[in-house]
Amino acid sequence: MLNYQKYQSKSTLEGANGKWFIRVKANDTLDLADMAQHMAEHNCGFSEAQIYGVLKALISCVKEQLLNGKKVKLDDLAIFYLSCHCKPSDTANEATPDKIRSLQMKVRSTGRLSSTQIAQAVKMKEQEKYSIE
């Protein structure tokens, strides 16, 4: 069950200011150790420590492969890839790496975690206590 909150937009974008929207409100954050414990509780045959070690290694390997110019697809989870934002250049010769403003890791969900699959399975309820600002 997903909790949501209502909020009134203060955006300066045309058509959005003063309008009401809904946002998903997470009720907790699980870190890698929490996920390892959760996975171990599913009787998967591996200890919490083993799962934690594999997940830590996965993170290192994903980073390594991204820095080698590859995308990494974890089936039924996501495709990880790098993207950059850069300053515009007037000519191709002026478009050089020093024009890069930022580099980001992007993630696109796939398979059982795709947006379509999640949307079909989700149930929502309004969060019980919050202030509307």
XYZ file of C-alpha atoms in Angstrom:
133
model
C 0.000 0.000 0.000
C 1.367 3.391 -0.968
C 0.590 6.464 1.076
C 0.047 9.746 -0.674
C -0.236 13.369 0.358
C -2.064 16.223 -1.298
C -0.155 19.434 -1.912
C -0.807 22.781 -3.513
C 1.741 23.814 -6.107
C 3.716 27.005 -5.695
C 5.326 26.511 -9.098
C 5.686 29.447 -11.451
C 4.972 27.185 -14.433
C 1.891 28.200 -16.362
C -1.143 26.224 -15.296
C 0.454 24.674 -12.193
C 0.514 27.492 -9.622
C -2.193 27.049 -7.004
C -3.314 23.686 -8.406
C -3.541 20.600 -6.223
C -1.502 17.461 -6.832
C -0.734 14.151 -5.145
C 2.725 12.887 -4.196
C 3.739 9.444 -2.998
C 4.939 9.545 0.601
C 7.453 6.891 1.672
C 7.082 5.716 5.240
C 10.583 4.281 5.645
C 13.970 3.913 3.952
C 15.747 0.573 3.800
C 19.509 0.527 3.395
C 21.629 -2.288 1.987
C 21.904 -4.075 5.346
C 18.121 -3.885 5.794
C 17.583 -5.376 2.335
C 20.075 -8.175 3.048
C 18.213 -8.996 6.259
C 14.863 -8.899 4.469
C 16.118 -11.174 1.692
C 17.581 -13.650 4.202
C 14.169 -13.852 5.888
C 12.735 -15.218 2.619
C 14.563 -18.514 3.187
C 16.677 -18.078 0.086
C 19.451 -20.379 1.347
C 21.986 -17.629 1.955
C 22.822 -15.854 5.182
C 22.282 -12.166 5.711
C 26.073 -11.632 5.623
C 26.435 -13.498 2.323
C 23.623 -11.521 0.720
C 25.072 -8.255 2.019
C 28.465 -9.142 0.541
C 26.965 -9.979 -2.848
C 24.975 -6.726 -2.908
C 28.079 -4.689 -1.992
C 30.019 -6.423 -4.775
C 27.151 -5.760 -7.204
C 27.278 -2.049 -6.460
C 31.040 -1.926 -7.055
C 30.721 -3.870 -10.292
C 27.867 -1.717 -11.600
C 29.991 1.385 -10.985
C 32.997 -0.213 -12.682
C 30.994 -1.139 -15.775
C 29.330 2.289 -15.992
C 32.764 3.923 -15.880
C 33.799 1.568 -18.698
C 31.049 3.051 -20.855
C 28.543 0.232 -20.518
C 24.910 0.089 -19.509
C 24.048 -2.490 -16.856
C 20.707 -4.291 -17.051
C 19.526 -6.201 -14.002
C 16.564 -8.195 -15.308
C 13.220 -7.308 -13.708
C 14.873 -4.423 -11.862
C 16.464 -1.668 -13.928
C 18.916 -0.537 -16.559
C 21.631 1.717 -15.160
C 23.486 4.145 -17.445
C 25.378 7.429 -17.374
C 24.191 10.707 -18.818
C 25.639 14.204 -18.837
C 24.494 17.789 -19.074
C 26.847 20.152 -20.824
C 27.175 23.755 -21.900
C 26.178 24.356 -25.532
C 28.872 24.829 -28.160
C 28.606 26.659 -31.470
C 30.733 24.129 -33.352
C 31.550 20.419 -33.079
C 35.209 21.253 -32.348
C 34.175 23.349 -29.342
C 32.099 20.500 -27.874
C 34.691 18.990 -25.542
C 34.522 17.205 -22.164
C 35.400 20.420 -20.299
C 31.903 21.654 -21.273
C 30.289 18.951 -19.139
C 28.393 20.539 -16.264
C 27.338 17.339 -14.520
C 27.388 13.596 -14.885
C 24.498 11.518 -13.533
C 23.669 7.885 -13.186
C 20.233 7.264 -14.654
C 17.996 4.319 -13.908
C 15.135 2.983 -16.020
C 12.957 0.281 -14.533
C 12.439 -2.940 -16.480
C 10.405 -6.133 -16.429
C 8.436 -6.804 -13.258
C 9.482 -3.397 -11.887
C 8.575 -1.419 -15.000
C 6.292 1.565 -14.510
C 3.462 -0.286 -16.247
C 3.789 -3.339 -13.992
C 3.959 -1.202 -10.851
C 0.946 0.890 -11.916
C -1.126 -2.260 -12.437
C -0.275 -3.597 -8.975
C -0.373 -0.450 -6.832
C -2.979 0.296 -4.183
C -3.040 3.770 -2.674
C -4.438 5.450 0.420
C -4.161 8.955 1.755
C -1.596 9.331 4.523
C -3.466 9.804 7.759
C -1.563 12.638 9.432
C 0.169 15.502 7.662
C -0.221 19.204 7.237
C -1.252 20.726 3.917
C 1.086 23.572 3.100
